[in-house]
PDB file of C-alpha atoms in Angstrom:
ATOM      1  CA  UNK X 480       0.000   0.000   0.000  1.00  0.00           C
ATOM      2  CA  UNK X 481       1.457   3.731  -1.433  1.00  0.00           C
ATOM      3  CA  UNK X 482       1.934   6.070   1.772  1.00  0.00           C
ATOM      4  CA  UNK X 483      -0.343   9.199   1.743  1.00  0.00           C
ATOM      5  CA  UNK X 484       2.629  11.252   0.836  1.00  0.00           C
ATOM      6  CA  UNK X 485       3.495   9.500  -2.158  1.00  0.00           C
ATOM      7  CA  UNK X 486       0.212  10.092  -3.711  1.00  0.00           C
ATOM      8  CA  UNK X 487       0.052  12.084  -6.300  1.00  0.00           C
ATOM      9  CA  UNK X 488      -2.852  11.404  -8.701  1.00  0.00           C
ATOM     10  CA  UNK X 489      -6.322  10.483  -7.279  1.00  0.00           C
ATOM     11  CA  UNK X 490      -8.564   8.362  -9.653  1.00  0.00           C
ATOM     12  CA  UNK X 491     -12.191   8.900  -9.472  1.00  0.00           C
ATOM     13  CA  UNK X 492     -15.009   6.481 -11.306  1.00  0.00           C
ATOM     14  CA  UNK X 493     -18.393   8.377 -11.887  1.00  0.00           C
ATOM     15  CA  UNK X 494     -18.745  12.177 -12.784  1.00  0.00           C
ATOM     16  CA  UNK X 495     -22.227  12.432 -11.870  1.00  0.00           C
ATOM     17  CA  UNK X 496     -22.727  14.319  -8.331  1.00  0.00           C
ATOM     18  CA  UNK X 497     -20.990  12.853  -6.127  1.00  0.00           C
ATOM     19  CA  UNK X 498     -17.495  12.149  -8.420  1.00  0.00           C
ATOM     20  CA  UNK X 499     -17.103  15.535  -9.762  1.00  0.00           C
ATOM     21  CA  UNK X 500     -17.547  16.357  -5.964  1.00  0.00           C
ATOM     22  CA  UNK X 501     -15.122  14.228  -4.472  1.00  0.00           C
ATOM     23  CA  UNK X 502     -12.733  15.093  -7.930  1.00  0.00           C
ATOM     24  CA  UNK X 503     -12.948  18.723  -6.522  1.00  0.00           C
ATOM     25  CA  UNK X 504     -12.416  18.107  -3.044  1.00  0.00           C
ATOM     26  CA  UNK X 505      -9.418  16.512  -4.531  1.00  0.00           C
ATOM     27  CA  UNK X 506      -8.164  18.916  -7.044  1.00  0.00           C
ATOM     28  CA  UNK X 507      -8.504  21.872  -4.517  1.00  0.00           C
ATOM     29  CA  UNK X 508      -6.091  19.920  -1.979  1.00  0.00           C
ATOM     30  CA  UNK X 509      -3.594  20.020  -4.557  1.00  0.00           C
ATOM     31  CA  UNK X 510      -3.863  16.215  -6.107  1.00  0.00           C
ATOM     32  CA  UNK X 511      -3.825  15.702  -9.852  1.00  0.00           C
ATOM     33  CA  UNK X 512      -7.274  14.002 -10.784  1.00  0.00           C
ATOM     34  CA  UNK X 513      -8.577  11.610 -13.338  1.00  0.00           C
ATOM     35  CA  UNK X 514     -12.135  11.177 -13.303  1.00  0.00           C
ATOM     36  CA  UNK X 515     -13.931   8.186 -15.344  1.00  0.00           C
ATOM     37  CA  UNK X 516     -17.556   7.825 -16.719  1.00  0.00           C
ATOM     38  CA  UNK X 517     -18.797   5.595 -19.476  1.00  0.00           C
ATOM     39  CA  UNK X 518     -19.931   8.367 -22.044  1.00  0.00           C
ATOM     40  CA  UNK X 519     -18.330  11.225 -22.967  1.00  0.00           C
ATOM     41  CA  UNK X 520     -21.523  13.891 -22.083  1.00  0.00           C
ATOM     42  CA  UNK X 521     -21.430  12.427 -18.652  1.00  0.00           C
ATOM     43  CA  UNK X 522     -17.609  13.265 -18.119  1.00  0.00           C
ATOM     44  CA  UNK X 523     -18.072  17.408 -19.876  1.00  0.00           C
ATOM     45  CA  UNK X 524     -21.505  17.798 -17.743  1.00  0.00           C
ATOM     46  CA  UNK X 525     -19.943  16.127 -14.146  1.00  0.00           C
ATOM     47  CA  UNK X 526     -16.619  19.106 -15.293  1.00  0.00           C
ATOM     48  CA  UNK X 527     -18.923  22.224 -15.785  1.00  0.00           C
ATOM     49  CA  UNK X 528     -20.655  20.890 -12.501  1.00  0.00           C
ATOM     50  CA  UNK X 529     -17.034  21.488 -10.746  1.00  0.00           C
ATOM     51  CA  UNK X 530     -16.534  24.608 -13.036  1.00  0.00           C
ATOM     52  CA  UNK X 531     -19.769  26.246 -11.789  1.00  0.00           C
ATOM     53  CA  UNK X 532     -18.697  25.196  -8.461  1.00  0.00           C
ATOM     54  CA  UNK X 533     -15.716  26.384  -8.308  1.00  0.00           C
ATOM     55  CA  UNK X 534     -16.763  29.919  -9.516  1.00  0.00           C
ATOM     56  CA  UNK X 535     -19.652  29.998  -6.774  1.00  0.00           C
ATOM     57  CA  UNK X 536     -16.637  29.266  -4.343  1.00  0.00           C
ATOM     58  CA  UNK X 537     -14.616  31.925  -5.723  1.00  0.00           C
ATOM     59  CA  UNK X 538     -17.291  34.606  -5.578  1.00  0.00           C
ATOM     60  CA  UNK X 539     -17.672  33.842  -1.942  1.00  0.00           C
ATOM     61  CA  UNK X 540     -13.970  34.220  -1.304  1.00  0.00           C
ATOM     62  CA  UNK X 541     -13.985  30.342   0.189  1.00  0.00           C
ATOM     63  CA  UNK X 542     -10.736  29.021  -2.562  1.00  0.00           C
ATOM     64  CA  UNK X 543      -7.227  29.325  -1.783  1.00  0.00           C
ATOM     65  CA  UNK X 544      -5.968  28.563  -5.371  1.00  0.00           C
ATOM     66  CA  UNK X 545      -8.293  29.985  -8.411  1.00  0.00           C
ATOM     67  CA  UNK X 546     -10.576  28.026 -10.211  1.00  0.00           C
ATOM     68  CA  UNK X 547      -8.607  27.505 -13.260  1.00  0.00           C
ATOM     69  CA  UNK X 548      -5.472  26.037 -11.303  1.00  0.00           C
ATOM     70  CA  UNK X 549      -7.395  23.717  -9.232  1.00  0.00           C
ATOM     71  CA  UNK X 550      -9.758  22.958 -12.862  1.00  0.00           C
ATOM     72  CA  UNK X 551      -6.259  22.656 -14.631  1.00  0.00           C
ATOM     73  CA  UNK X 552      -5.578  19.565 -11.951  1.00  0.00           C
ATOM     74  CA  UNK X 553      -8.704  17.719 -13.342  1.00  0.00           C
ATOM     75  CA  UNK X 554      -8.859  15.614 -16.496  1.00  0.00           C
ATOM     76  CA  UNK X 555     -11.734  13.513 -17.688  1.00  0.00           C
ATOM     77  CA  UNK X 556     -12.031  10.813 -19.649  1.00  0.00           C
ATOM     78  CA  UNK X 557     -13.865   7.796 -20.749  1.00  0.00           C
ATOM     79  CA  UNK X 558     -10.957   5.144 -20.704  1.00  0.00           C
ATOM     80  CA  UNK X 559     -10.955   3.042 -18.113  1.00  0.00           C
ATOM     81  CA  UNK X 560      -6.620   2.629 -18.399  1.00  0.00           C
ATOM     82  CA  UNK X 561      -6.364   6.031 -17.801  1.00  0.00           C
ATOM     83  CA  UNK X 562      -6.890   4.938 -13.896  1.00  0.00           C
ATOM     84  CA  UNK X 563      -3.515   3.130 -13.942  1.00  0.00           C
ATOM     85  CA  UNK X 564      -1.255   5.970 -12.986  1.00  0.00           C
ATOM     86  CA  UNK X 565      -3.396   6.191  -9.843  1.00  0.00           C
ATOM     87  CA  UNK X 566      -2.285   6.009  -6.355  1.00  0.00           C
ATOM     88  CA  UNK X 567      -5.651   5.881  -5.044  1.00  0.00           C
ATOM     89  CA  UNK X 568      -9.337   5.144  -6.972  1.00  0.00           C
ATOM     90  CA  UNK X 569     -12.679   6.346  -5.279  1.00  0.00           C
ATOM     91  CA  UNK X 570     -15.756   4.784  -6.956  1.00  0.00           C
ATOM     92  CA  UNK X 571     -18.625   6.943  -7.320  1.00  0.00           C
ATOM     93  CA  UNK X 572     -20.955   4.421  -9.422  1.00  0.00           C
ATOM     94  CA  UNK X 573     -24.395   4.544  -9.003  1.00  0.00           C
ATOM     95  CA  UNK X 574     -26.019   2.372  -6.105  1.00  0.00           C
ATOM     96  CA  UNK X 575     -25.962  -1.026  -7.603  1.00  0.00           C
ATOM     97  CA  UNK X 576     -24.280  -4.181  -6.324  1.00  0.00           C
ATOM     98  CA  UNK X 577     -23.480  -5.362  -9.837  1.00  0.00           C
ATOM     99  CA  UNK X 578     -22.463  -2.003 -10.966  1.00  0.00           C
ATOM    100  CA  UNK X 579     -20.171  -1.457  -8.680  1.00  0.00           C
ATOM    101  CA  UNK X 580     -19.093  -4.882  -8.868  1.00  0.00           C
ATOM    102  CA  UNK X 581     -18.344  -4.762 -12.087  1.00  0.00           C
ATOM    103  CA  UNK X 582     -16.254  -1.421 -11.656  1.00  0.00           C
ATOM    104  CA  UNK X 583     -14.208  -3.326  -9.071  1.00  0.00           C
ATOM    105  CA  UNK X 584     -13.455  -5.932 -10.866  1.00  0.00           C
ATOM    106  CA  UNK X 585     -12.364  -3.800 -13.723  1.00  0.00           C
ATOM    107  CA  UNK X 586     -10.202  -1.637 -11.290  1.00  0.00           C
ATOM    108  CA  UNK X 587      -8.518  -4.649 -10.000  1.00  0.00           C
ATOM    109  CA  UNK X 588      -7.267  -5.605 -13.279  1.00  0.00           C
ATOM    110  CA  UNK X 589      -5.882  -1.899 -14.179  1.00  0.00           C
ATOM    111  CA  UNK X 590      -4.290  -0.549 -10.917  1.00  0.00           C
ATOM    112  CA  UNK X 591      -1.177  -1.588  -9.041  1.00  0.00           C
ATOM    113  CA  UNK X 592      -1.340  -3.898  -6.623  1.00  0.00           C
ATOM    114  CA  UNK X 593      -0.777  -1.121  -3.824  1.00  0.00           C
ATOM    115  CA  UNK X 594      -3.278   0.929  -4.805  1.00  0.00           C
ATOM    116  CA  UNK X 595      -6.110   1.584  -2.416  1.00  0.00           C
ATOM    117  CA  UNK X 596      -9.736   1.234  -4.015  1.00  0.00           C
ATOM    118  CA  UNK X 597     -12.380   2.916  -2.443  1.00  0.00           C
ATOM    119  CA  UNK X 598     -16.148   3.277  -2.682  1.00  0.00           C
ATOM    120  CA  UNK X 599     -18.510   5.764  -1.721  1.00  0.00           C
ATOM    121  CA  UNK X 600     -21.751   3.719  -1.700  1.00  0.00           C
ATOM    122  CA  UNK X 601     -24.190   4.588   1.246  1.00  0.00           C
ATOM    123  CA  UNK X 602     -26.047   1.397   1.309  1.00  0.00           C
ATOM    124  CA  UNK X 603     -23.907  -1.629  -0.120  1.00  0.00           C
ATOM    125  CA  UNK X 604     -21.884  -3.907   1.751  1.00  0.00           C
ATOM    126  CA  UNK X 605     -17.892  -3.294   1.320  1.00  0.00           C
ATOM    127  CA  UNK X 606     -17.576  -6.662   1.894  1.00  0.00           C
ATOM    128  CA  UNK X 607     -19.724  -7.324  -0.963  1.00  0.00           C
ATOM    129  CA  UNK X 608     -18.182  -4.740  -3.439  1.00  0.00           C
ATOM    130  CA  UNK X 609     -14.900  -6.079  -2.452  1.00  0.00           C
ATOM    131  CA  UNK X 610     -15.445  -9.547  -3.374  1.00  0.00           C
ATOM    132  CA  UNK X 611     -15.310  -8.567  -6.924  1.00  0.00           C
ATOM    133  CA  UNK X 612     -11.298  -8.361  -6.407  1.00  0.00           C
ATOM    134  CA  UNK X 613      -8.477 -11.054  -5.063  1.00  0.00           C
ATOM    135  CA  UNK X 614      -7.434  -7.571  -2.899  1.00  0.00           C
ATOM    136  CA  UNK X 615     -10.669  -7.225  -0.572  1.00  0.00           C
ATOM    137  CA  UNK X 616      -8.102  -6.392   2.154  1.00  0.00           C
ATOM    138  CA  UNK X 617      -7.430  -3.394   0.015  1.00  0.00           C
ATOM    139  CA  UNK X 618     -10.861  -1.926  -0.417  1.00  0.00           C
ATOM    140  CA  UNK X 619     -12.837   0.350   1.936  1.00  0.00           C
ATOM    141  CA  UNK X 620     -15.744   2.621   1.764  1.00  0.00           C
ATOM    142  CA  UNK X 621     -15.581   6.381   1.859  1.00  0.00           C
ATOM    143  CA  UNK X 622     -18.799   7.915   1.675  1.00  0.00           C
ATOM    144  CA  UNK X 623     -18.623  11.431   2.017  1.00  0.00           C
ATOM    145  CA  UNK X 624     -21.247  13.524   2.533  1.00  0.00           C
ATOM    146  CA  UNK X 625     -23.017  15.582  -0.337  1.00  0.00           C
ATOM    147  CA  UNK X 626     -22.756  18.030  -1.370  1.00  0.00           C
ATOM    148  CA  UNK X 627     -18.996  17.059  -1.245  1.00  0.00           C
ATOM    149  CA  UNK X 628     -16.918  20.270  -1.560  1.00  0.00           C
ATOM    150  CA  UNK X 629     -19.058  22.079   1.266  1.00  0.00           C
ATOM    151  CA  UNK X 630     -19.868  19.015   3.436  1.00  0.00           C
ATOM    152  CA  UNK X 631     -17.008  18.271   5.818  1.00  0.00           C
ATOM    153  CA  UNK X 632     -17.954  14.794   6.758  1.00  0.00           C
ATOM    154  CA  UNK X 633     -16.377  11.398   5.530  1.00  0.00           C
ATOM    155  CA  UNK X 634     -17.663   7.906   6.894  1.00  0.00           C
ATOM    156  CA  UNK X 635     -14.946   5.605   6.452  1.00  0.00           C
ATOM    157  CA  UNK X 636     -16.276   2.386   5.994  1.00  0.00           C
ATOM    158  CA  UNK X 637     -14.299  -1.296   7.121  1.00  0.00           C
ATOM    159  CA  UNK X 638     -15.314  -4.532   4.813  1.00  0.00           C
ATOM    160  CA  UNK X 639     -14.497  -7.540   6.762  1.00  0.00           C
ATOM    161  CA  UNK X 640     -11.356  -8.580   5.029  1.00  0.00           C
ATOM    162  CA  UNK X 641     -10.191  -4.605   5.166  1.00  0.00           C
ATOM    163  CA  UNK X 642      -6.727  -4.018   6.452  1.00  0.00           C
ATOM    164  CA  UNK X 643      -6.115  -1.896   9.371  1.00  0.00           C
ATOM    165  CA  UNK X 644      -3.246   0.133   7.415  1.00  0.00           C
ATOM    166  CA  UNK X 645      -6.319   0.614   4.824  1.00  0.00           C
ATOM    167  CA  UNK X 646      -8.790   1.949   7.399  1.00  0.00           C
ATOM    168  CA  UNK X 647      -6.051   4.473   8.707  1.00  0.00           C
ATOM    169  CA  UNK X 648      -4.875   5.187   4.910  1.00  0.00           C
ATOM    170  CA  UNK X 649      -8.180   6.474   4.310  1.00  0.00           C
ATOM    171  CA  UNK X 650      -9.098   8.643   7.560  1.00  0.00           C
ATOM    172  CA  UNK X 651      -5.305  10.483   6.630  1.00  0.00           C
ATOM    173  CA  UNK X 652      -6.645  10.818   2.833  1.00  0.00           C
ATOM    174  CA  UNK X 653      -9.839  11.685   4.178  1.00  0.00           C
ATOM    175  CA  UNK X 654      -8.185  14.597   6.497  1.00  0.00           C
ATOM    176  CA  UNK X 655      -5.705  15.706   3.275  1.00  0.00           C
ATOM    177  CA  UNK X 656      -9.194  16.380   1.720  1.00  0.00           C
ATOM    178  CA  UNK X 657      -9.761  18.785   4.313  1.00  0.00           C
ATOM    179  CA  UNK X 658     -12.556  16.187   5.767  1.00  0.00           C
ATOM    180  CA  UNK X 659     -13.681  14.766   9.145  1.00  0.00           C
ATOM    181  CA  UNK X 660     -14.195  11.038   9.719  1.00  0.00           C
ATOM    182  CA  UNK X 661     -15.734   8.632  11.416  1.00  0.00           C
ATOM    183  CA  UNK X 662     -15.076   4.772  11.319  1.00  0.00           C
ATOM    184  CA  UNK X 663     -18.164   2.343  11.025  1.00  0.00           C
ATOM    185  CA  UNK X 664     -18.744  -1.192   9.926  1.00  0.00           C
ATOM    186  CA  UNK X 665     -19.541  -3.244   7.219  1.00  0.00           C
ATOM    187  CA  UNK X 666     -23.260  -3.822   6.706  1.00  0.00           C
TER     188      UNK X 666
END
């Protein structure tokens, strides 16, 4: 598993809501950001969500960086590879088993094998999501709390088979994101 220091790109699935929130969140603490969706209209409209954002942020005086550097951190895309040069992966599917599943599975076969894989889900099991990989020690859930870039709330959630240095890998990522955690269970 990468140490929080030696992260340097953050690899979001989903650009709906909740991904181009946590690929924000992300960009604004100074990480370099990929974020994924399957069609190309879902990747522009999840970027002018965090371009409108951003601006709203600005006009209230609440950015330390302008919009355009943190913007300039983000890069979309519809290929799935592109998530290989990432330290860490946040899945922010929609709220399906299989889905998500599926999206694990996928991310197994793309990322290192120190690469932690996380998953925002609110109602699935982690244990459940994790099975879809031979690294279920690796994979934990991070729901944050929407919206994202003004809600300062994390839950970190432990799967069964998650590692300990896992759990505490993602409450420090969690705090780099400028967030507050809590740790619960699996479901």
């Amino acid at each position: 598993m990468r140490e929080l220091s030696e992260i340097g790109v953050v690899g979001v699935v989903g650009a709906g809501t909740m991904g181009n929130g946590i690929a924000q969140v992300a960009a604004t603490a100074g990480y370099e950001v990929v974020v994924r969706d399957i069609e190309p209209e879902y990747v522009e409209r999840g970027l002018d969500s965090v371009d409108d954002s951003l601006a709203r942020l600005a006009e209230k005086g609440r950015l330390g960086d302008s919009p355009e550097a943190i913007r300039d951190r983000i890069t979309g895309t519809t290929d799935l590879g592109a998530l290989a040069e990432a330290d860490v992966v946040v899945e922010a599917a929609v709220e399906d088993l299989e889905v998500k599943r599926s999206v694990f599975a996928d991310l197994y076969a793309v990322t290192d094998d120190d690469v932690v894989l996380a998953t925002n889900t609110s109602t699935l099991s982690i244990t459940a999501v994790a099975s879809a990989t031979d690294r279920a020690s690796d994979v934990v859930g991070l729901h944050f709390m929407t919206p994202v870039p003004i809600m300062d709330g994390v839950e970190v959630v432990v799967g069964e088979h998650t590692a300990d240095a896992v759990v505490d890998f993602a409450h420090a990522f969690a705090d780099a994101l400028g967030k507050e955690t809590w740790a619960a269970d699996d479901q």
